[in-house]
């Protein structure tokens, strides 16, 4: 039972980072992207290649993930500078679909549908930290650091400018805010954090393939933010805990076949989002 709880807590920590990074884009910047799993995948593949070809050092793998996702975040930042609202959602959807196709076909880098297997356990300063409780502590430490960075940035001038842009982009621009800079930096920050989560995910599973980075994964990350509370500090973490505990709870329902859990889970996700939009649009952790 304890190993199961440790694994579940590790997954919650990883998705807590992902949801928090999505909240930077959607909650604070008003940038609604459905391509977040793309950057999680880029970070995961970058970290896996470093671990397989060079060293399983976690810091180096995370650095590689940040560099790769930062470079490719331009692919998301550029459309955000030219289009808004539903047009940007469509643009990010196109990016997600292109990424899945590339992940599937770039066999030399991603292993194709077979993925990358045999990723070694992570090391930190030469000390193995890839197993069980030690890796959980590392993931929790990175989650806390991630939340601290978001907390500090969003309560400074950058965060206030970003939220002003979210609430009324034209008014923020009229007040002298540099909208292209705000969107670019928010995208770079959110995508880089997603890349770090992807690196942790690769070391956690010791295997990555394209099925972990599809549009369904992006929608799950968005759902965590929406259900937990858009633009709140604790909301993404609340959403990650709730939506990752849900499949575990469903598995204990007597008479529910294992192959039906996924469908029931998706049904509950959708129902939760509809009910929240109707009765509590600010999310679970949001203000009334």
Short mmCIF file of C-alpha atoms in Angstrom, two decimals:
data_model
loop_
_atom_site.label_atom_id
_atom_site.label_comp_id
_atom_site.label_asym_id
_atom_site.label_seq_id
_atom_site.Cartn_x
_atom_site.Cartn_y
_atom_site.Cartn_z
CA UNK A 1 0.00 0.00 0.00
CA UNK A 2 2.82 2.43 0.86
CA UNK A 3 4.58 2.08 -2.54
CA UNK A 4 1.24 2.75 -4.23
CA UNK A 5 0.69 5.92 -2.19
CA UNK A 6 4.27 7.09 -2.88
CA UNK A 7 3.76 6.57 -6.64
CA UNK A 8 0.43 8.41 -6.53
CA UNK A 9 1.94 11.32 -4.58
CA UNK A 10 4.82 11.50 -7.08
CA UNK A 11 2.37 11.71 -9.98
CA UNK A 12 0.38 14.41 -8.17
CA UNK A 13 3.57 16.44 -7.64
CA UNK A 14 4.48 16.18 -11.34
CA UNK A 15 1.00 17.16 -12.50
CA UNK A 16 0.92 19.89 -9.87
CA UNK A 17 3.88 21.46 -11.69
CA UNK A 18 2.09 21.02 -15.02
CA UNK A 19 -1.14 22.57 -13.77
CA UNK A 20 0.73 25.46 -12.16
CA UNK A 21 2.60 26.11 -15.41
CA UNK A 22 -0.70 26.05 -17.33
CA UNK A 23 -2.10 28.53 -14.80
CA UNK A 24 0.67 31.00 -15.70
CA UNK A 25 -0.63 30.98 -19.28
CA UNK A 26 -4.37 30.64 -18.77
CA UNK A 27 -4.99 31.94 -15.26
CA UNK A 28 -2.64 34.92 -15.13
CA UNK A 29 -2.02 35.67 -18.81
CA UNK A 30 -5.37 34.74 -20.33
CA UNK A 31 -3.56 32.66 -22.97
CA UNK A 32 -5.80 29.61 -23.59
CA UNK A 33 -3.53 26.95 -25.05
CA UNK A 34 -4.47 23.33 -25.71
CA UNK A 35 -0.89 22.42 -26.63
CA UNK A 36 0.61 22.12 -23.14
CA UNK A 37 1.21 18.39 -23.50
CA UNK A 38 3.48 19.25 -26.45
CA UNK A 39 5.93 20.99 -24.13
CA UNK A 40 5.63 18.28 -21.53
CA UNK A 41 6.59 15.85 -24.29
CA UNK A 42 9.51 17.97 -25.50
CA UNK A 43 10.89 18.07 -21.97
CA UNK A 44 10.37 14.34 -21.49
CA UNK A 45 12.12 13.38 -24.75
CA UNK A 46 14.99 15.82 -24.13
CA UNK A 47 15.57 14.44 -20.63
CA UNK A 48 15.27 10.84 -21.83
CA UNK A 49 17.87 11.37 -24.56
CA UNK A 50 20.28 13.00 -22.09
CA UNK A 51 19.79 10.11 -19.66
CA UNK A 52 20.21 7.45 -22.34
CA UNK A 53 23.14 8.99 -24.24
CA UNK A 54 25.09 11.05 -21.71
CA UNK A 55 24.19 10.87 -18.02
CA UNK A 56 21.12 10.28 -15.82
CA UNK A 57 21.94 13.45 -13.86
CA UNK A 58 18.58 15.05 -13.06
CA UNK A 59 19.82 18.65 -13.09
CA UNK A 60 21.40 18.27 -16.54
CA UNK A 61 18.27 16.55 -17.85
CA UNK A 62 16.04 19.32 -16.49
CA UNK A 63 18.35 21.95 -17.97
CA UNK A 64 18.10 20.26 -21.37
CA UNK A 65 14.31 20.16 -21.00
CA UNK A 66 14.19 23.89 -20.19
CA UNK A 67 16.41 24.79 -23.16
CA UNK A 68 14.43 22.71 -25.65
CA UNK A 69 11.02 23.90 -24.44
CA UNK A 70 12.18 27.52 -24.28
CA UNK A 71 13.29 27.38 -27.92
CA UNK A 72 10.07 25.76 -29.12
CA UNK A 73 7.89 28.04 -26.96
CA UNK A 74 8.36 30.56 -29.79
CA UNK A 75 5.99 28.34 -31.82
CA UNK A 76 3.29 29.13 -29.27
CA UNK A 77 4.29 32.72 -28.50
CA UNK A 78 4.17 33.92 -32.12
CA UNK A 79 0.49 33.01 -32.73
CA UNK A 80 -0.44 34.61 -29.38
CA UNK A 81 0.97 37.92 -30.64
CA UNK A 82 -1.17 37.91 -33.78
CA UNK A 83 -4.47 36.27 -32.83
CA UNK A 84 -6.68 36.14 -29.76
CA UNK A 85 -9.35 34.06 -28.08
CA UNK A 86 -10.84 31.26 -30.19
CA UNK A 87 -8.41 31.87 -33.05
CA UNK A 88 -5.48 31.26 -30.75
CA UNK A 89 -7.11 28.10 -29.37
CA UNK A 90 -7.34 26.77 -32.93
CA UNK A 91 -3.70 27.72 -33.56
CA UNK A 92 -2.55 25.92 -30.41
CA UNK A 93 -4.65 22.89 -31.39
CA UNK A 94 -2.82 22.82 -34.72
CA UNK A 95 0.51 22.96 -32.90
CA UNK A 96 -0.56 20.05 -30.70
CA UNK A 97 -1.55 17.95 -33.72
CA UNK A 98 1.72 18.71 -35.52
CA UNK A 99 3.68 17.77 -32.37
CA UNK A 100 1.92 14.41 -32.07
CA UNK A 101 2.72 13.67 -35.72
CA UNK A 102 6.38 14.60 -35.22
CA UNK A 103 6.64 12.57 -32.00
CA UNK A 104 5.18 9.59 -33.88
CA UNK A 105 7.39 9.82 -36.96
CA UNK A 106 10.74 11.04 -35.56
CA UNK A 107 11.94 7.53 -34.71
CA UNK A 108 15.58 8.51 -34.27
CA UNK A 109 14.69 10.99 -31.49
CA UNK A 110 11.45 9.76 -29.96
CA UNK A 111 11.44 6.06 -30.81
CA UNK A 112 8.14 6.49 -32.66
CA UNK A 113 5.11 4.68 -31.29
CA UNK A 114 7.42 2.29 -29.45
CA UNK A 115 8.85 5.18 -27.45
CA UNK A 116 12.10 5.34 -25.52
CA UNK A 117 12.62 2.49 -23.09
CA UNK A 118 15.19 1.69 -20.44
CA UNK A 119 15.60 5.23 -19.12
CA UNK A 120 17.99 4.89 -16.14
CA UNK A 121 17.03 6.02 -12.67
CA UNK A 122 17.73 9.68 -11.94
CA UNK A 123 20.84 10.79 -10.08
CA UNK A 124 21.42 14.01 -8.14
CA UNK A 125 25.07 14.95 -7.55
CA UNK A 126 25.97 11.33 -8.21
CA UNK A 127 23.43 10.00 -5.70
CA UNK A 128 20.66 7.74 -7.07
CA UNK A 129 17.27 9.33 -6.40
CA UNK A 130 15.16 7.48 -8.92
CA UNK A 131 13.45 5.04 -6.64
CA UNK A 132 10.34 5.45 -4.54
CA UNK A 133 10.42 7.88 -1.65
CA UNK A 134 13.66 9.62 -2.68
CA UNK A 135 12.22 10.59 -6.07
CA UNK A 136 9.01 11.77 -4.39
CA UNK A 137 11.04 14.14 -2.19
CA UNK A 138 12.83 15.51 -5.27
CA UNK A 139 9.51 16.06 -7.10
CA UNK A 140 7.98 17.77 -4.07
CA UNK A 141 11.02 20.03 -3.73
CA UNK A 142 10.76 21.05 -7.40
CA UNK A 143 6.99 21.60 -6.99
CA UNK A 144 7.58 23.89 -3.98
CA UNK A 145 10.28 25.80 -5.89
CA UNK A 146 7.94 26.11 -8.87
CA UNK A 147 5.12 27.45 -6.70
CA UNK A 148 7.50 29.88 -4.99
CA UNK A 149 8.66 31.27 -8.34
CA UNK A 150 5.06 31.74 -9.48
CA UNK A 151 4.11 33.35 -6.15
CA UNK A 152 6.95 35.88 -6.30
CA UNK A 153 6.51 36.74 -9.98
CA UNK A 154 2.74 37.12 -9.86
CA UNK A 155 2.87 39.47 -6.89
CA UNK A 156 5.41 41.73 -8.56
CA UNK A 157 5.06 44.25 -11.36
CA UNK A 158 5.28 41.52 -14.00
CA UNK A 159 2.36 39.62 -12.50
CA UNK A 160 0.22 42.75 -12.19
CA UNK A 161 0.97 43.67 -15.80
CA UNK A 162 0.17 40.14 -16.93
CA UNK A 163 -3.19 40.15 -15.15
CA UNK A 164 -3.97 43.58 -16.57
CA UNK A 165 -3.33 42.16 -20.04
CA UNK A 166 -5.59 39.21 -19.22
CA UNK A 167 -8.46 41.42 -18.09
CA UNK A 168 -8.27 43.93 -20.95
CA UNK A 169 -5.44 43.71 -23.44
CA UNK A 170 -6.33 46.95 -25.24
CA UNK A 171 -6.49 48.94 -21.99
CA UNK A 172 -3.20 47.46 -20.78
CA UNK A 173 -1.54 48.42 -24.06
CA UNK A 174 -2.97 51.94 -23.80
CA UNK A 175 -1.38 52.23 -20.35
CA UNK A 176 2.02 51.49 -21.86
CA UNK A 177 2.32 47.77 -21.11
CA UNK A 178 4.55 45.87 -23.52
CA UNK A 179 2.06 43.21 -24.61
CA UNK A 180 4.43 41.23 -26.90
CA UNK A 181 7.03 41.03 -24.12
CA UNK A 182 4.43 39.95 -21.54
CA UNK A 183 3.00 37.23 -23.77
CA UNK A 184 6.42 35.97 -24.81
CA UNK A 185 7.80 35.79 -21.27
CA UNK A 186 4.62 34.19 -19.89
CA UNK A 187 4.73 31.58 -22.66
CA UNK A 188 8.42 30.91 -22.10
CA UNK A 189 7.91 30.55 -18.33
CA UNK A 190 4.87 28.29 -18.60
CA UNK A 191 6.39 26.07 -21.31
CA UNK A 192 9.73 25.76 -19.47
CA UNK A 193 7.97 24.63 -16.31
CA UNK A 194 6.01 22.10 -18.35
CA UNK A 195 9.31 20.83 -19.77
CA UNK A 196 10.68 20.24 -16.26
CA UNK A 197 7.52 18.31 -15.39
CA UNK A 198 8.05 16.26 -18.56
CA UNK A 199 11.62 15.46 -17.51
CA UNK A 200 10.41 14.25 -14.11
CA UNK A 201 7.69 12.22 -15.84
CA UNK A 202 10.27 10.49 -18.03
CA UNK A 203 12.40 9.51 -15.04
CA UNK A 204 9.31 8.48 -13.09
CA UNK A 205 8.09 6.02 -15.74
CA UNK A 206 11.56 5.20 -17.15
CA UNK A 207 9.70 5.05 -20.46
CA UNK A 208 8.10 7.67 -22.69
CA UNK A 209 6.03 7.48 -25.85
CA UNK A 210 3.69 9.71 -27.80
CA UNK A 211 0.52 8.42 -26.10
CA UNK A 212 1.39 10.43 -22.98
CA UNK A 213 1.45 13.74 -24.87
CA UNK A 214 -1.76 13.81 -26.89
CA UNK A 215 -4.59 16.36 -26.93
CA UNK A 216 -6.30 14.37 -24.15
CA UNK A 217 -3.36 15.10 -21.86
CA UNK A 218 -3.55 18.81 -22.69
CA UNK A 219 -7.27 18.83 -21.92
CA UNK A 220 -6.62 17.07 -18.60
CA UNK A 221 -4.10 19.78 -17.63
CA UNK A 222 -6.58 22.52 -18.57
CA UNK A 223 -9.30 20.74 -16.57
CA UNK A 224 -7.06 20.72 -13.48
CA UNK A 225 -6.70 24.49 -13.70
CA UNK A 226 -10.37 25.19 -14.44
CA UNK A 227 -11.72 22.86 -11.75
CA UNK A 228 -9.17 23.94 -9.15
CA UNK A 229 -9.52 27.66 -9.83
CA UNK A 230 -8.22 29.75 -12.74
CA UNK A 231 -5.82 32.48 -11.67
CA UNK A 232 -5.55 31.26 -8.07
CA UNK A 233 -2.36 30.20 -6.35
CA UNK A 234 -3.58 26.90 -4.87
CA UNK A 235 -6.24 26.06 -7.48
CA UNK A 236 -4.02 24.13 -9.93
CA UNK A 237 -2.69 21.95 -7.12
CA UNK A 238 -6.22 21.31 -5.85
CA UNK A 239 -7.30 20.35 -9.36
CA UNK A 240 -4.31 18.04 -9.82
CA UNK A 241 -5.03 16.25 -6.55
CA UNK A 242 -8.72 15.85 -7.30
CA UNK A 243 -8.40 14.64 -10.89
CA UNK A 244 -5.59 12.19 -10.11
CA UNK A 245 -7.33 10.75 -7.07
CA UNK A 246 -10.52 10.24 -9.07
CA UNK A 247 -9.28 7.22 -11.13
CA UNK A 248 -8.00 5.61 -7.92
CA UNK A 249 -11.39 6.10 -6.28
CA UNK A 250 -13.20 4.67 -9.31
CA UNK A 251 -11.09 1.52 -9.17
CA UNK A 252 -12.65 0.71 -5.78
CA UNK A 253 -16.24 0.84 -7.07
CA UNK A 254 -17.55 -2.73 -7.03
CA UNK A 255 -18.80 -4.05 -10.34
CA UNK A 256 -17.13 -1.36 -12.47
CA UNK A 257 -15.01 -3.07 -15.15
CA UNK A 258 -11.44 -1.79 -15.41
CA UNK A 259 -11.85 -1.06 -19.12
CA UNK A 260 -14.77 1.30 -18.35
CA UNK A 261 -12.92 3.43 -15.77
CA UNK A 262 -11.46 5.74 -18.43
CA UNK A 263 -14.87 6.48 -19.97
CA UNK A 264 -16.47 7.11 -16.57
CA UNK A 265 -13.55 9.31 -15.63
CA UNK A 266 -13.97 11.47 -18.76
CA UNK A 267 -17.70 11.73 -18.07
CA UNK A 268 -17.07 12.96 -14.53
CA UNK A 269 -14.46 15.46 -15.73
CA UNK A 270 -16.90 16.96 -18.20
CA UNK A 271 -19.75 17.01 -15.68
CA UNK A 272 -17.56 18.71 -13.07
CA UNK A 273 -16.50 21.41 -15.52
CA UNK A 274 -20.09 22.09 -16.61
CA UNK A 275 -21.34 22.29 -13.01
CA UNK A 276 -18.46 24.55 -11.98
CA UNK A 277 -19.07 26.91 -14.89
CA UNK A 278 -22.73 27.10 -13.87
CA UNK A 279 -22.46 27.38 -10.08
CA UNK A 280 -18.84 28.27 -9.25
CA UNK A 281 -17.01 29.62 -12.31
CA UNK A 282 -14.04 30.68 -10.16
CA UNK A 283 -13.27 27.01 -9.39
CA UNK A 284 -12.97 25.11 -6.13
CA UNK A 285 -10.20 27.30 -4.69
CA UNK A 286 -11.51 30.53 -6.22
CA UNK A 287 -13.50 33.25 -4.52
CA UNK A 288 -17.29 33.22 -4.52
#
